[in-house]
mmCIF file of C-alpha atoms in Angstrom:
data_model
loop_
_atom_site.group_PDB
_atom_site.id
_atom_site.type_symbol
_atom_site.label_atom_id
_atom_site.label_comp_id
_atom_site.label_asym_id
_atom_site.label_seq_id
_atom_site.Cartn_x
_atom_site.Cartn_y
_atom_site.Cartn_z
ATOM 1 C CA MET A 1 70.309 114.175 104.784
ATOM 2 C CA GLY A 2 74.062 114.399 106.251
ATOM 3 C CA ASP A 3 73.466 110.920 108.228
ATOM 4 C CA ILE A 4 72.666 109.085 105.142
ATOM 5 C CA MET A 5 75.445 110.650 103.129
ATOM 6 C CA GLU A 6 78.014 109.723 106.621
ATOM 7 C CA ASN A 7 76.950 106.390 106.890
ATOM 8 C CA ALA A 8 76.757 105.372 103.022
ATOM 9 C CA PHE A 9 80.689 106.713 102.740
ATOM 10 C CA LYS A 10 81.232 104.483 106.386
ATOM 11 C CA MET A 11 79.893 101.396 104.971
ATOM 12 C CA ILE A 12 81.550 101.862 101.556
ATOM 13 C CA GLY A 13 85.061 102.813 103.410
ATOM 14 C CA ASP A 14 84.142 99.603 105.350
ATOM 15 C CA LEU A 15 83.656 97.619 102.318
ATOM 16 C CA VAL A 16 86.846 98.708 100.696
ATOM 17 C CA LYS A 17 88.728 97.978 103.967
ATOM 18 C CA GLY A 18 87.225 94.146 104.027
ATOM 19 C CA LEU A 19 88.277 93.574 100.528
ATOM 20 C CA THR A 20 91.605 94.617 100.919
ATOM 21 C CA GLY A 21 92.542 92.499 104.047
ATOM 22 C CA ILE A 22 90.890 89.547 101.575
ATOM 23 C CA LEU A 23 92.757 90.344 98.626
ATOM 24 C CA ILE A 24 96.232 90.788 101.010
ATOM 25 C CA GLY A 25 95.867 87.547 102.938
ATOM 26 C CA VAL A 26 95.455 85.968 99.012
ATOM 27 C CA ILE A 27 98.616 87.593 97.788
ATOM 28 C CA ALA A 28 100.398 85.925 101.090
ATOM 29 C CA LEU A 29 98.554 82.569 100.607
ATOM 30 C CA GLY A 30 99.889 82.774 97.049
ATOM 31 C CA VAL A 31 103.698 83.637 98.279
ATOM 32 C CA VAL A 32 103.538 80.886 100.669
ATOM 33 C CA ALA A 33 102.523 78.266 98.287
ATOM 34 C CA GLY A 34 105.061 79.942 95.678
ATOM 35 C CA ILE A 35 107.695 79.222 98.028
ATOM 36 C CA VAL A 36 106.658 75.684 99.301
ATOM 37 C CA PHE A 37 104.755 74.371 96.174
ATOM 38 C CA GLY A 38 106.533 76.328 93.240
ATOM 39 C CA GLU A 39 104.090 77.784 90.774
ATOM 40 C CA SER A 40 100.928 76.666 90.609
ATOM 41 C CA TRP A 41 98.282 76.900 87.845
ATOM 42 C CA PHE A 42 95.826 78.398 90.793
ATOM 43 C CA PHE A 43 98.566 81.191 92.023
ATOM 44 C CA GLY A 44 100.243 81.631 89.070
ATOM 45 C CA GLU A 45 103.548 83.157 89.120
ATOM 46 C CA VAL A 46 103.325 85.139 92.826
ATOM 47 C CA LEU A 47 106.404 85.355 93.634
ATOM 48 C CA GLY A 48 107.872 86.742 90.176
ATOM 49 C CA ASN A 49 105.612 89.478 90.052
ATOM 50 C CA LEU A 50 106.041 91.046 93.494
ATOM 51 C CA LEU A 51 109.370 90.717 92.526
ATOM 52 C CA ALA A 52 108.754 92.292 89.043
ATOM 53 C CA VAL A 53 107.302 95.204 91.723
ATOM 54 C CA VAL A 54 109.552 95.816 93.846
ATOM 55 C CA GLN A 55 112.368 95.803 91.344
ATOM 56 C CA THR A 56 110.724 98.816 89.583
ATOM 57 C CA LEU A 57 110.397 100.852 92.523
ATOM 58 C CA GLY A 58 113.900 99.757 93.500
ATOM 59 C CA ASP A 59 115.086 101.210 89.632
ATOM 60 C CA ASN A 60 112.818 104.225 90.151
ATOM 61 C CA GLY A 61 115.079 105.656 92.724
ATOM 62 C CA ILE A 62 113.508 108.068 95.219
ATOM 63 C CA VAL A 63 109.983 108.150 93.579
ATOM 64 C CA GLY A 64 109.762 104.124 93.875
ATOM 65 C CA LEU A 65 110.725 104.957 97.509
ATOM 66 C CA LEU A 66 108.012 107.236 98.120
ATOM 67 C CA VAL A 67 105.435 105.620 96.353
ATOM 68 C CA ALA A 68 106.395 102.433 97.963
ATOM 69 C CA ALA A 69 106.063 104.368 101.597
ATOM 70 C CA ILE A 70 102.632 105.630 100.337
ATOM 71 C CA LEU A 71 101.431 101.935 99.532
ATOM 72 C CA ILE A 72 102.753 100.935 103.252
ATOM 73 C CA ASN A 73 100.899 104.051 104.809
ATOM 74 C CA LEU A 74 97.426 102.976 102.822
ATOM 75 C CA LEU A 75 97.845 99.195 103.746
ATOM 76 C CA ARG A 76 97.919 100.028 107.773
#
């Protein structure tokens, strides 16, 4: 029974890791498309949204820095 649960958790973890990798790739593609083509109908305003997130983290001082560190650690 323990092996089945361990395999299920490993499979779910691998799925989440794979989806996160795909989403990071899509965000990177959106940033590059935003730089090259400007705001596009497909990617929307990716650069503006990322800048808003960074500004929000910066406005929150040490809490924002802590959240940024946690996010960077999770995305490793």
